[in-house]
Amino acid sequence: MEHVPALDEDLKKTLGPATAKVLAEQLGLHTALDLLHHYPRKYAERGELTALTELADQLDEHVTVVAQVADARILTFNGGRGKRLEVTITDGNGRLQLVFFGAGVHKPHKELLPGTRAMFAGKVGMFNRKLQLSHPAYEPLGADASDQDAATAFAGRLIPIYPACAKLESWKIAKCVDAVLPSARETVDPLPPALREGRGLVPLTEALLKIHRPATKADVEDARQRLKWDEAFVLQVALARRRRADSQLPAVPRRPVPGGLLDAFDAKLPFTLTEGQQTVSKEIFDDLATEHPMHRLLQGEVGSGKTMVALRAMLAVVDCGGQAAMLAPTEVLAQQHHRSITEMMGELAEGGMLGGSDQGTKVVLLTGSMGMPARRKALLDLVTGEAGIVIGTHALIEDKVQFHDLGLVVVDEQHRFGVEQRDALRSKGKQPPHLLVMTATPIPRTVAMTVFGDLETSVLDQLPAGRSPIATHVVPAKDKPHFLARAWERVREEVGKGHQAYVVCPRIGDEEAADPKKKSAEADGDKRPPLAVLEIADELRAGPLAGLSVEVLHGRMDPADKDDVMRRFAAGEVKVLVATTVIEVGVNVPNSTVMVIMDADRFGVSQLHQLRGRVGRGSAPGLCLLVSEMHEASPARARLAAVAATLDGFELSRIDLEQRREGDVLGQAQSGVRSSLRMLAVIDDEEVIAQAREEATRVVADDPELERLPGLKLALDALLDTEREQYLEKG
């Protein structure tokens, strides 16, 4: 009788140690269940050839194609001592070259005769401006005697193409799946039967068999629908249970006090709040007034005034005798927030100090690099309640930090933090504090439901009056070098008008000291290393920006030096700041009007949008120049053109998500959730996610502990284990 591996059985037992090791190390697959959930990414048909024309977008990626040999020839070089086999394959639309060298030419030369159909797998490379696969693995799909087994196995079938790696081709993974497929019968179905039947979904066992070994395209569709529902539903149940648990917690209601600190602050504001700011503030104040903790996500375009909304919420909490803490992802941003909040509050931020207002409170900064005396003073101000507001980095989470009465936690740039870090800070309240998380990365509704599904959402989409439009242009540095020269002239012109500029680079430039191997590896490859802050700053000082004050800012600088540079830039003494993405969020210098982003193709769409938001913050219009050496037809240039074409962050975040996996956009902090999404695409499957959320809320309200749904409880435990495990790995 065949051996049916148990679902949690280590793959070593079924597949042998060598194969199991590759699956574990390269693809993160350890058990039979993991392998059952490693789904094909597409299917090739015996009668249909895979499009070779799409390979240009997959440079340096491992691909599998099904094609036919058009011709094959052996060439010699080095006076006949070296041999190279060149094989041209075609799919009827495109052609692709395969190359084999040395002793490795004889076997493929015999097997890959013109007319032979086969699956080929390898890494897409470029040689002499032509795409090629070098030494690809291949599996003939011919009909001659030696290929009879392969032909029978694939005849009339859809051929599953699996996400593969260099050491294990797709067809070998298919054979591994065959070995564990019988254990699909043992899987426990997480969907409540009524839900499954009501939505016409196939049982889980059937879905797994159909996704791996479909007979027809309809089989694939049935399986996908079912497996998408599993992922969406289990995830939404986890979030619904979290929302329910949070709603059961007690919290101290914090209602604004008439004639208090908030009113005094509003009275001295030199401008009127936008309609959006007023609406969102009302939503927040309503939440703060309840006896359960607020859990709200505030998303707003770069420069839409989120900090102002958050500050007013913090002041309302201070009015009721509570304290508010703001958690920022970097020291530069924490210092910037501290500076802008104390400036906005004026004498109201000097409570208890000489010249401070009677209604005021203390606003303190707490970061990891502060000197001991300043740190001790800040910690004392927090524990006594002297400081109503604290702004800090991860240093706020440390055990030593204690509050007199923590009433509100504000987390800035939420995608930089995990749920666990959020909770660590919240645990410092005597009762659970209210929580406001903010992000300037616009998040499509489905992503908000998936990743921030335990939070209510508010959106700020109006820019405050007086904010200027930002013009964005792509500068093709390789095709048109005079465009780059003109970019530096534009920087000089803006500085000549009394304004300031940012130049952003992807790399710092002192890495070679840390890792000489990496530097030489990059130099040996086809790609040059990314442009670096230290090198570009020197070139600009000596060349196109000679005579202007050019300074650098990056994450490895001493914190005191960083603060000094930012202070002098904010004061207008430094005209050009050459920086890494450390300026991406929160840095606010209204006098900066131009930004040049070097190697812009190395940044994501949302990141470029964030960076661009640093200019045009005053009354003068902003200009953002995206410098790239990529050729016009490349996907990277298409991405840059999309950024140049719109200032709508929500539109750009959709483009970003369509081009990359959702996890990359949202940052590693949410990866516990991302790891469970193999079939669900958060952009395309909006309907499934919305329906799953409704069903999950209903199920959890009816049976919070899932006692009547053991299969669902099991799937949920597995999902949460993955999250916890990933968090522990991140340390």
XYZ file of C-alpha atoms in Angstrom:
731
model
C 0.000 0.000 0.000
C 1.288 3.530 -0.799
C 2.813 5.564 2.038
C 0.583 8.547 2.794
C 2.752 11.120 4.589
C 1.146 12.784 7.612
C 0.487 16.492 7.012
C 3.003 17.581 9.639
C 5.594 14.958 8.638
C 9.039 16.299 7.788
C 9.680 16.114 4.045
C 12.968 14.247 4.699
C 10.970 11.065 5.320
C 9.024 11.307 2.077
C 11.524 12.907 -0.311
C 14.940 12.180 1.187
C 17.306 14.597 2.968
C 18.891 16.250 -0.108
C 15.623 17.352 -1.750
C 14.055 18.254 1.621
C 17.047 20.486 2.407
C 16.661 22.456 -0.853
C 12.882 22.835 -0.330
C 13.424 24.075 3.245
C 16.316 26.453 2.558
C 15.259 27.862 -0.819
C 11.459 27.838 -0.620
C 10.677 27.642 3.117
C 8.786 24.336 2.726
C 9.245 21.894 5.628
C 6.199 19.595 5.819
C 3.771 17.815 3.517
C 1.193 20.528 4.311
C 3.644 23.296 3.317
C 4.199 21.572 -0.013
C 0.457 21.131 -0.626
C 0.118 24.909 -0.188
C 2.976 25.639 -2.633
C 0.654 26.300 -5.561
C 1.573 26.426 -9.275
C 1.915 30.052 -10.411
C 0.594 29.211 -13.878
C -0.119 26.291 -16.217
C 1.256 25.479 -19.647
C -0.865 23.513 -22.091
C 0.461 20.800 -24.361
C -1.068 22.574 -27.306
C -0.031 26.045 -26.269
C 3.426 27.564 -25.978
C 4.473 29.923 -23.185
C 5.074 33.509 -24.297
C 8.810 34.136 -24.639
C 8.057 37.782 -25.391
C 7.299 38.363 -21.677
C 10.797 37.425 -20.509
C 12.196 40.954 -20.908
C 10.340 41.860 -17.695
C 11.931 38.957 -15.823
C 15.643 39.693 -16.121
C 17.661 37.913 -13.394
C 14.616 35.838 -12.405
C 14.289 32.071 -12.511
C 11.737 31.090 -15.179
C 10.225 27.967 -16.728
C 9.137 28.030 -20.370
C 7.606 25.453 -22.693
C 8.924 25.802 -26.248
C 10.185 24.062 -29.359
C 13.776 23.850 -30.614
C 14.189 25.851 -33.855
C 17.892 25.172 -34.396
C 21.051 24.108 -32.563
C 24.705 24.591 -33.481
C 28.085 24.061 -31.890
C 30.588 26.931 -32.159
C 34.263 26.767 -31.246
C 36.467 29.479 -29.777
C 40.022 29.813 -28.363
C 41.442 28.232 -31.530
C 39.060 25.282 -31.349
C 39.847 24.457 -27.708
C 36.536 25.814 -26.351
C 33.057 24.680 -27.404
C 29.737 26.448 -27.088
C 26.304 25.029 -27.990
C 23.742 27.639 -29.015
C 20.126 26.459 -29.159
C 17.334 28.728 -30.403
C 13.850 27.944 -29.079
C 10.559 29.430 -30.226
C 6.965 29.604 -29.095
C 5.628 30.891 -32.403
C 5.813 34.544 -31.267
C 9.202 35.017 -29.667
C 12.621 33.382 -29.855
C 15.135 32.798 -27.067
C 18.717 31.619 -27.085
C 20.019 28.872 -24.787
C 23.779 28.443 -24.318
C 25.787 25.497 -23.003
C 29.589 25.488 -22.582
C 32.489 23.042 -22.361
C 31.862 19.396 -21.583
C 28.206 20.266 -20.901
C 27.424 20.635 -24.635
C 27.277 16.953 -25.702
C 24.126 15.694 -23.933
C 21.894 18.667 -24.932
C 23.347 18.549 -28.465
C 22.079 14.976 -28.826
C 18.728 15.597 -27.128
C 17.698 19.071 -28.278
C 17.212 18.407 -31.974
C 15.164 20.840 -34.087
C 11.441 20.146 -33.560
C 11.912 18.845 -29.987
C 9.401 20.263 -27.508
C 10.564 20.612 -23.902
C 10.234 22.515 -20.658
C 13.286 24.708 -20.018
C 14.200 26.312 -16.688
C 16.939 28.786 -15.898
C 17.822 32.339 -14.963
C 17.073 34.994 -17.585
C 20.298 36.768 -18.494
C 21.398 39.325 -21.084
C 24.386 38.895 -23.430
C 25.173 41.226 -26.336
C 21.796 42.926 -25.742
C 19.957 39.617 -26.258
C 18.035 37.642 -23.670
C 19.340 34.148 -22.989
C 19.235 31.222 -20.578
C 22.689 29.934 -19.735
C 22.963 26.163 -19.011
C 19.205 25.756 -18.444
C 17.784 22.528 -17.065
C 15.282 20.923 -19.443
C 12.701 18.138 -19.561
C 11.733 16.897 -23.065
C 8.019 16.550 -23.784
C 8.586 14.538 -26.952
C 6.671 11.518 -28.226
C 9.591 9.198 -29.074
C 10.188 5.971 -27.109
C 12.566 7.417 -24.513
C 10.165 10.255 -23.758
C 7.065 8.085 -23.693
C 6.593 8.453 -19.898
C 6.902 12.219 -19.971
C 4.521 12.425 -22.927
C 1.947 10.173 -21.234
C 2.176 12.122 -18.000
C 1.555 15.405 -19.727
C -0.753 14.338 -22.579
C -3.927 16.407 -22.643
C -3.065 17.849 -19.241
C -2.333 21.321 -18.020
C 1.335 21.370 -16.965
C 1.714 23.068 -13.568
C 4.581 25.571 -13.476
C 5.685 25.998 -9.847
C 7.602 28.866 -8.241
C 11.041 27.255 -8.475
C 14.675 27.938 -7.663
C 18.020 27.249 -9.360
C 18.538 23.999 -7.453
C 15.069 22.578 -8.022
C 13.228 23.025 -11.303
C 9.460 23.242 -11.593
C 9.023 19.673 -12.906
C 11.058 18.270 -9.991
C 8.823 20.176 -7.579
C 5.833 18.642 -9.415
C 7.253 15.162 -8.665
C 7.685 16.134 -4.984
C 4.043 17.286 -4.904
C 2.977 13.937 -6.398
C 4.605 12.196 -3.428
C 2.572 14.180 -0.850
C -0.666 14.627 -2.813
C -2.362 11.526 -1.258
C -2.131 13.261 2.154
C -4.515 15.996 0.862
C -7.267 13.573 1.970
C -6.215 14.183 5.603
C -6.655 17.992 5.552
C -9.186 19.519 7.950
C -11.547 21.987 6.283
C -11.472 25.422 8.017
C -14.649 26.770 6.376
C -17.948 26.271 8.237
C -20.031 23.864 6.078
C -22.940 26.333 5.793
C -20.622 29.047 4.481
C -18.956 26.671 1.996
C -22.232 25.339 0.650
C -23.895 28.748 0.623
C -21.119 30.135 -1.580
C -20.839 27.020 -3.776
C -17.174 26.366 -2.891
C -15.591 22.926 -3.407
C -14.259 21.002 -0.341
C -10.615 21.668 0.595
C -9.346 18.199 -0.402
C -10.869 18.575 -3.851
C -9.419 22.099 -4.184
C -5.887 20.876 -3.407
C -6.137 18.021 -5.934
C -7.520 20.370 -8.585
C -4.939 23.131 -8.066
C -2.004 20.714 -8.428
C -3.382 18.291 -11.030
C -6.196 20.025 -12.934
C -7.842 18.259 -15.851
C -9.378 21.487 -17.185
C -9.175 25.244 -16.738
C -12.493 25.069 -14.873
C -10.764 22.849 -12.259
C -8.126 25.557 -11.720
C -10.812 28.226 -11.332
C -12.806 26.130 -8.801
C -9.654 25.489 -6.775
C -8.506 29.130 -6.836
C -11.858 30.473 -5.693
C -11.917 28.023 -2.797
C -8.285 28.600 -1.709
C -8.683 32.395 -1.910
C -11.672 32.115 0.399
C -9.639 30.070 2.893
C -6.911 32.691 3.064
C -9.256 35.670 3.231
C -11.599 34.082 5.763
C -9.001 32.704 8.208
C -7.179 36.042 8.171
C -10.398 38.013 8.695
C -11.379 35.715 11.593
C -8.005 36.465 13.231
C -8.638 40.209 12.799
C -12.280 39.979 13.933
C -11.179 38.178 17.111
C -8.562 40.850 17.712
C -11.157 43.614 17.241
C -13.529 41.811 19.586
C -10.843 41.325 22.257
C -9.902 45.020 21.988
C -13.537 46.102 22.280
C -13.861 44.132 25.542
C -10.984 46.050 27.154
C -11.733 48.922 29.520
C -10.257 52.361 28.860
C -10.435 55.731 30.566
C -12.680 58.065 28.509
C -10.720 61.222 27.598
C -13.104 64.029 26.702
C -11.748 67.464 25.696
C -12.051 69.963 28.578
C -13.558 73.382 27.655
C -11.083 76.212 28.239
C -8.173 73.767 28.502
C -4.905 73.234 26.662
C -6.605 72.237 23.375
C -8.719 75.419 23.283
C -5.663 77.552 24.111
C -3.753 75.850 21.261
C -6.603 76.264 18.751
C -6.923 79.943 19.670
C -3.296 80.665 18.695
C -3.385 78.786 15.362
C -2.608 81.222 12.517
C -4.816 79.276 10.068
C -8.134 77.422 9.890
C -8.169 73.631 9.930
C -9.260 72.038 6.645
C -12.699 70.459 6.491
C -11.008 67.028 6.400
C -8.972 67.776 9.539
C -12.126 68.862 11.368
C -14.056 65.723 10.316
C -11.240 63.343 11.277
C -10.669 65.177 14.577
C -14.354 64.698 15.416
C -14.085 60.927 14.690
C -11.058 60.744 16.990
C -12.630 62.794 19.801
C -15.765 60.603 19.640
C -13.550 57.501 20.011
C -11.558 59.037 22.880
C -14.776 59.727 24.801
C -15.749 56.013 24.964
C -14.959 53.483 27.693
C -13.162 51.157 25.258
C -9.810 51.898 23.651
C -9.817 53.729 20.330
C -8.108 51.780 17.520
C -7.908 54.085 14.556
C -5.749 54.240 11.425
C -5.273 57.780 10.107
C -4.029 57.801 6.550
C -3.369 60.998 4.749
C -1.426 62.199 1.767
C 2.041 63.588 2.347
C 1.492 67.058 3.829
C -2.244 66.695 4.505
C -1.780 67.770 8.132
C -1.865 64.433 10.010
C 0.577 65.694 12.649
C -1.775 68.579 13.450
C -4.709 66.155 13.913
C -2.587 63.855 16.108
C -1.307 66.772 18.203
C -4.854 67.996 18.898
C -5.795 64.472 20.038
C -2.734 64.408 22.330
C -3.637 67.808 23.805
C -7.209 66.627 24.495
C -5.799 63.666 26.463
C -3.418 65.920 28.420
C -6.407 68.134 29.262
C -7.979 65.143 31.054
C -4.866 64.501 33.144
C -3.465 61.783 30.849
C -0.220 61.520 28.884
C 0.354 60.924 25.176
C 3.286 59.129 23.516
C 4.240 59.391 19.851
C 6.351 56.563 18.403
C 8.439 57.444 15.310
C 10.493 54.984 13.224
C 13.760 56.981 13.076
C 15.679 59.422 15.269
C 15.632 62.056 12.511
C 11.843 61.857 12.390
C 11.434 61.821 16.198
C 13.636 64.948 16.473
C 11.741 66.595 13.620
C 8.357 65.879 15.273
C 9.666 67.153 18.620
C 10.909 70.342 16.997
C 7.748 71.023 14.965
C 5.370 70.221 17.851
C 7.207 72.463 20.336
C 7.276 75.238 17.698
C 3.523 74.860 17.006
C 2.723 74.904 20.734
C 5.092 77.758 21.667
C 4.835 78.634 25.377
C 2.189 75.883 25.782
C 5.047 73.348 25.447
C 6.875 74.827 28.424
C 4.563 73.836 31.258
C 6.175 74.304 34.662
C 9.089 76.210 33.130
C 9.964 79.877 33.486
C 7.994 81.856 30.893
C 5.827 78.829 30.111
C 2.046 79.014 30.068
C 0.003 78.044 33.163
C -2.092 75.806 30.949
C 0.994 74.292 29.292
C 2.651 70.912 29.619
C 6.156 69.602 29.003
C 6.988 67.986 25.641
C 9.985 65.654 25.956
C 12.089 63.697 23.461
C 13.369 60.170 24.149
C 15.736 58.402 21.733
C 18.350 55.658 22.085
C 21.331 57.933 21.502
C 20.516 60.627 24.105
C 23.122 61.280 26.784
C 22.430 59.815 30.225
C 21.595 63.103 32.046
C 19.009 64.149 29.400
C 17.605 60.619 29.333
C 17.246 60.462 33.142
C 15.487 63.818 33.155
C 13.051 62.677 30.415
C 12.295 59.395 32.232
C 11.656 61.321 35.480
C 9.317 63.788 33.714
C 7.322 60.830 32.362
C 6.983 58.893 35.606
C 5.955 61.993 37.616
C 3.496 63.149 34.931
C 5.348 66.448 34.516
C 5.622 65.708 30.768
C 2.224 65.406 29.117
C 3.668 64.530 25.703
C 6.667 62.349 24.822
C 8.009 61.805 21.316
C 10.463 58.985 20.790
C 11.802 56.031 18.846
C 11.874 52.331 19.834
C 13.539 53.610 23.040
C 9.978 54.284 24.329
C 9.289 50.529 24.384
C 12.156 49.712 26.791
C 11.282 48.344 30.243
C 12.822 51.345 32.042
C 10.249 53.702 30.519
C 7.272 54.214 32.853
C 4.371 56.639 32.639
C 2.309 58.393 35.264
C -0.912 57.829 33.266
C -0.528 56.888 29.590
C -3.799 57.738 27.819
C -2.947 57.801 24.097
C -0.348 56.139 21.877
C 0.259 57.649 18.432
C 2.311 55.477 16.045
C 3.753 57.359 13.074
C 4.463 55.553 9.799
C 2.681 52.410 10.978
C 4.152 50.173 8.236
C 7.578 50.468 9.908
C 6.316 48.775 13.096
C 4.857 45.364 13.857
C 1.688 44.776 15.839
C 3.895 43.524 18.693
C 5.783 46.831 19.017
C 2.471 48.680 19.042
C 1.262 46.427 21.855
C 4.507 46.738 23.847
C 4.009 50.492 24.144
C 0.288 50.157 24.885
C 1.049 47.778 27.761
C 2.635 50.692 29.651
C -0.769 52.191 30.471
C -2.493 51.430 33.807
C -5.500 50.651 31.615
C -5.182 50.079 27.861
C -4.536 53.498 26.275
C -6.269 54.739 23.138
C -4.354 54.068 19.902
C -3.970 56.203 16.781
C -1.729 54.912 14.000
C -0.753 57.155 11.094
C 0.623 56.509 7.647
C 1.430 58.747 4.698
C 1.601 55.696 2.410
C -1.902 55.719 0.945
C -3.422 52.289 1.440
C -6.104 50.922 -0.880
C -9.263 49.868 0.951
C -8.587 46.142 0.554
C -5.100 46.418 2.041
C -6.507 48.384 4.951
C -9.053 45.575 5.474
C -6.374 42.887 5.212
C -3.368 44.247 7.027
C -4.893 46.851 9.326
C -8.177 44.996 9.698
C -8.170 45.460 13.469
C -8.387 49.262 13.059
C -11.106 51.724 12.095
C -9.927 53.965 9.232
C -9.951 57.746 8.734
C -8.648 59.365 5.552
C -7.294 62.916 5.113
C -7.298 63.641 1.395
C -7.312 67.452 1.298
C -4.087 69.419 1.246
C -4.004 72.480 3.536
C -4.387 75.873 1.867
C -1.092 77.347 0.715
C 0.483 74.012 -0.279
C 1.931 74.191 -3.766
C 1.683 71.676 -6.596
C 4.768 69.551 -7.337
C 5.899 69.086 -10.950
C 7.689 65.757 -11.537
C 9.882 64.893 -14.543
C 11.978 61.867 -15.525
C 15.616 62.710 -16.398
C 17.048 60.005 -18.727
C 20.714 60.458 -17.742
C 22.147 57.889 -20.175
C 20.141 58.715 -23.323
C 20.217 62.484 -22.768
C 23.148 63.532 -20.515
C 22.383 67.221 -21.200
C 19.082 66.714 -19.291
C 21.096 65.878 -16.156
C 23.285 68.967 -16.654
C 20.065 71.007 -16.901
C 18.804 69.410 -13.647
C 21.817 70.784 -11.748
C 21.251 74.203 -13.375
C 17.654 74.110 -12.052
C 19.012 73.411 -8.544
C 21.334 76.446 -8.826
C 18.423 78.600 -10.059
C 16.224 77.604 -7.099
C 19.057 78.287 -4.626
C 19.597 81.620 -6.399
C 15.966 82.491 -5.572
C 16.668 81.833 -1.892
C 15.289 78.258 -1.831
C 16.894 74.916 -0.926
C 17.262 71.477 -2.493
C 17.460 67.774 -1.643
C 19.515 65.232 -3.596
C 18.581 61.642 -2.700
C 20.804 58.580 -3.318
C 20.068 54.890 -2.632
C 23.374 54.188 -0.845
C 25.594 55.890 1.766
C 28.988 55.080 0.235
C 31.010 53.894 3.235
C 29.820 50.273 2.891
C 33.017 49.026 1.255
C 34.812 49.501 4.545
C 32.196 47.262 6.145
C 31.951 44.650 3.377
C 34.673 44.641 0.678
C 33.306 41.348 -0.771
C 29.913 42.894 -1.537
C 31.537 45.858 -3.262
C 33.706 43.692 -5.520
C 30.788 41.347 -6.285
C 28.761 44.331 -7.463
C 31.656 45.607 -9.529
C 32.073 42.197 -11.210
C 28.362 42.023 -12.112
C 26.809 43.783 -15.079
C 25.135 46.359 -12.845
C 27.146 49.187 -11.373
C 26.649 49.757 -7.636
C 23.871 52.220 -6.728
C 24.956 55.864 -6.534
C 26.128 56.901 -3.066
C 25.566 59.993 -0.927
C 29.254 60.554 -0.073
C 30.461 60.215 -3.694
C 27.690 62.359 -5.227
C 28.169 65.080 -2.572
C 31.904 65.295 -3.443
C 31.137 65.401 -7.190
C 28.551 68.172 -6.738
C 30.842 70.286 -4.520
C 33.651 69.981 -7.068
C 31.440 70.283 -10.164
C 27.937 71.513 -10.983
C 27.125 72.915 -7.501
C 30.589 74.323 -6.665
C 30.346 77.305 -4.336
C 27.038 76.245 -2.729
C 26.893 74.846 0.798
C 26.344 71.083 0.228
C 25.989 68.793 3.286
C 25.226 65.080 3.724
C 22.688 63.259 5.921
C 22.434 59.490 6.379
C 21.493 56.892 8.970
C 25.007 55.954 10.065
C 25.978 59.470 11.145
C 26.386 60.307 14.804
C 22.936 61.470 16.079
C 24.319 64.826 17.251
C 25.792 65.457 13.780
C 22.508 64.417 12.144
C 20.565 66.821 14.328
C 23.075 69.601 13.656
C 22.808 69.179 9.854
C 18.991 69.073 9.980
C 18.889 72.148 12.212
C 21.169 74.124 9.849
C 19.191 72.945 6.809
C 15.917 73.976 8.478
C 17.495 77.374 9.301
C 18.500 77.862 5.656
C 22.283 77.820 6.243
C 22.716 74.595 4.226
C 21.469 75.033 0.656
C 21.710 71.461 -0.701
C 21.196 68.346 1.411
C 22.495 65.088 -0.134
C 20.728 62.313 1.776
C 19.518 58.726 1.833
C 15.829 57.919 2.362
C 16.280 58.945 6.005
C 14.410 62.101 4.863
C 11.527 60.038 3.436
C 8.987 60.748 6.137
C 8.151 63.707 8.310
C 11.036 66.039 7.436
C 9.456 69.466 7.038
C 11.465 72.353 5.549
C 8.946 74.592 3.708
C 11.744 76.510 1.952
C 12.859 73.389 0.006
C 11.513 73.530 -3.524
C 13.514 71.034 -5.568
C 14.470 67.374 -5.135
C 16.737 65.342 -7.429
C 16.436 61.566 -6.897
C 19.465 59.706 -8.293
C 18.979 56.121 -9.542
C 15.255 56.711 -9.035
C 14.496 53.302 -10.605
C 15.947 51.655 -7.472
C 13.109 53.001 -5.305
C 9.522 51.770 -5.085
C 6.609 53.838 -6.401
C 5.223 54.665 -2.929
C 8.703 55.543 -1.678
C 9.244 57.998 -4.556
C 5.864 59.563 -3.777
C 6.845 59.890 -0.115
C 10.203 61.465 -0.965
C 8.622 63.899 -3.406
C 6.325 65.089 -0.607
C 9.308 66.771 1.076
C 9.251 69.652 -1.463
C 6.537 72.189 -2.271
C 5.598 72.435 1.414
C 5.643 76.238 1.340
C 4.137 78.820 -0.990
C 6.639 78.265 -3.860
C 5.925 75.416 -6.305
C 7.878 72.160 -5.909
C 9.949 70.335 -8.517
C 10.981 66.668 -8.371
C 13.468 65.224 -10.893
C 13.719 61.428 -11.206
C 17.156 60.575 -12.620
C 17.533 57.136 -14.222
C 19.894 55.354 -16.608
C 17.313 52.679 -17.507
C 16.257 52.554 -21.177
C 12.927 53.985 -22.223
C 11.135 50.665 -22.843
C 12.050 49.135 -19.461
C 9.426 48.418 -16.759
C 11.482 50.592 -14.376
C 11.014 53.626 -16.636
C 7.281 52.868 -16.925
C 7.132 52.990 -13.102
C 8.886 56.375 -13.038
C 6.553 57.698 -15.747
C 3.579 56.660 -13.572
C 4.978 58.641 -10.628
C 5.574 61.675 -12.863
C 2.029 61.452 -14.257
C 0.029 61.743 -11.009
C 0.167 63.208 -7.512
C -2.612 60.872 -6.353
C -1.036 58.620 -3.743
C -3.925 56.133 -3.784
C -3.556 55.653 -7.537
C 0.207 55.164 -7.114
C -0.205 52.678 -4.286
C -2.430 50.569 -6.552
C 0.256 50.646 -9.268
C 2.872 49.757 -6.657
C 0.838 46.798 -5.455
C 0.164 45.555 -8.962
C 3.870 45.613 -9.769
C 5.182 44.136 -6.536
C 3.859 41.750 -3.920
C 1.723 43.480 -1.285
C 4.168 42.548 1.467
C 6.954 44.640 -0.042
C 4.782 47.715 -0.079
C 3.632 47.368 3.482
C 7.052 46.609 4.905
C 8.396 43.657 6.787
C 6.546 44.553 9.960
C 3.367 43.004 8.643
C 5.026 39.913 7.181
C 3.345 37.512 9.599
C 0.090 38.319 7.850
C 1.655 38.384 4.403
C 3.081 34.877 4.766
C -0.428 33.452 4.689
C -1.366 35.064 1.361
C -0.369 32.678 -1.409
C -3.468 32.778 -3.568
C -5.165 36.012 -2.504
C -4.155 39.218 -4.306
C -5.318 42.126 -2.184
C -5.871 44.427 -5.150
C -7.818 42.040 -7.388
C -9.818 40.195 -4.759
C -11.545 43.138 -3.104
C -14.934 41.436 -3.249
C -13.731 38.190 -1.634
C -11.998 40.124 1.163
C -15.044 42.320 1.872
C -17.377 39.271 1.955
C -14.937 37.273 4.089
C -14.778 40.156 6.547
C -18.574 40.178 6.904
C -18.739 36.392 7.348
C -15.836 36.415 9.833
C -17.431 39.154 11.951
C -20.669 37.145 12.038
C -18.917 33.860 12.957
C -16.850 35.471 15.748
C -19.878 37.267 17.223
C -21.746 33.951 17.293
C -18.885 31.730 18.565
C -15.942 33.852 19.835
C -13.848 30.851 20.922
C -14.698 28.873 17.744
C -15.700 25.880 19.885
C -18.129 24.616 17.250
C -15.578 25.051 14.437
C -12.492 22.935 15.285
C -11.166 23.024 11.689
C -11.213 26.830 11.671
C -9.556 26.985 15.101
C -6.773 24.712 13.828
C -6.173 26.878 10.731
C -6.178 30.008 12.897
C -3.612 28.567 15.321
C -1.387 27.693 12.351
C -1.658 31.243 10.964
C -0.893 32.878 14.316
C 2.036 30.522 14.913
C 3.532 31.672 11.621
C 3.105 35.297 12.704
C 4.694 34.696 16.097
C 7.524 32.680 14.592
C 8.284 35.419 12.059
C 8.233 38.037 14.797
C 10.709 36.009 16.880
C 12.958 35.576 13.853
C 12.936 39.364 13.397
C 13.987 39.618 17.037
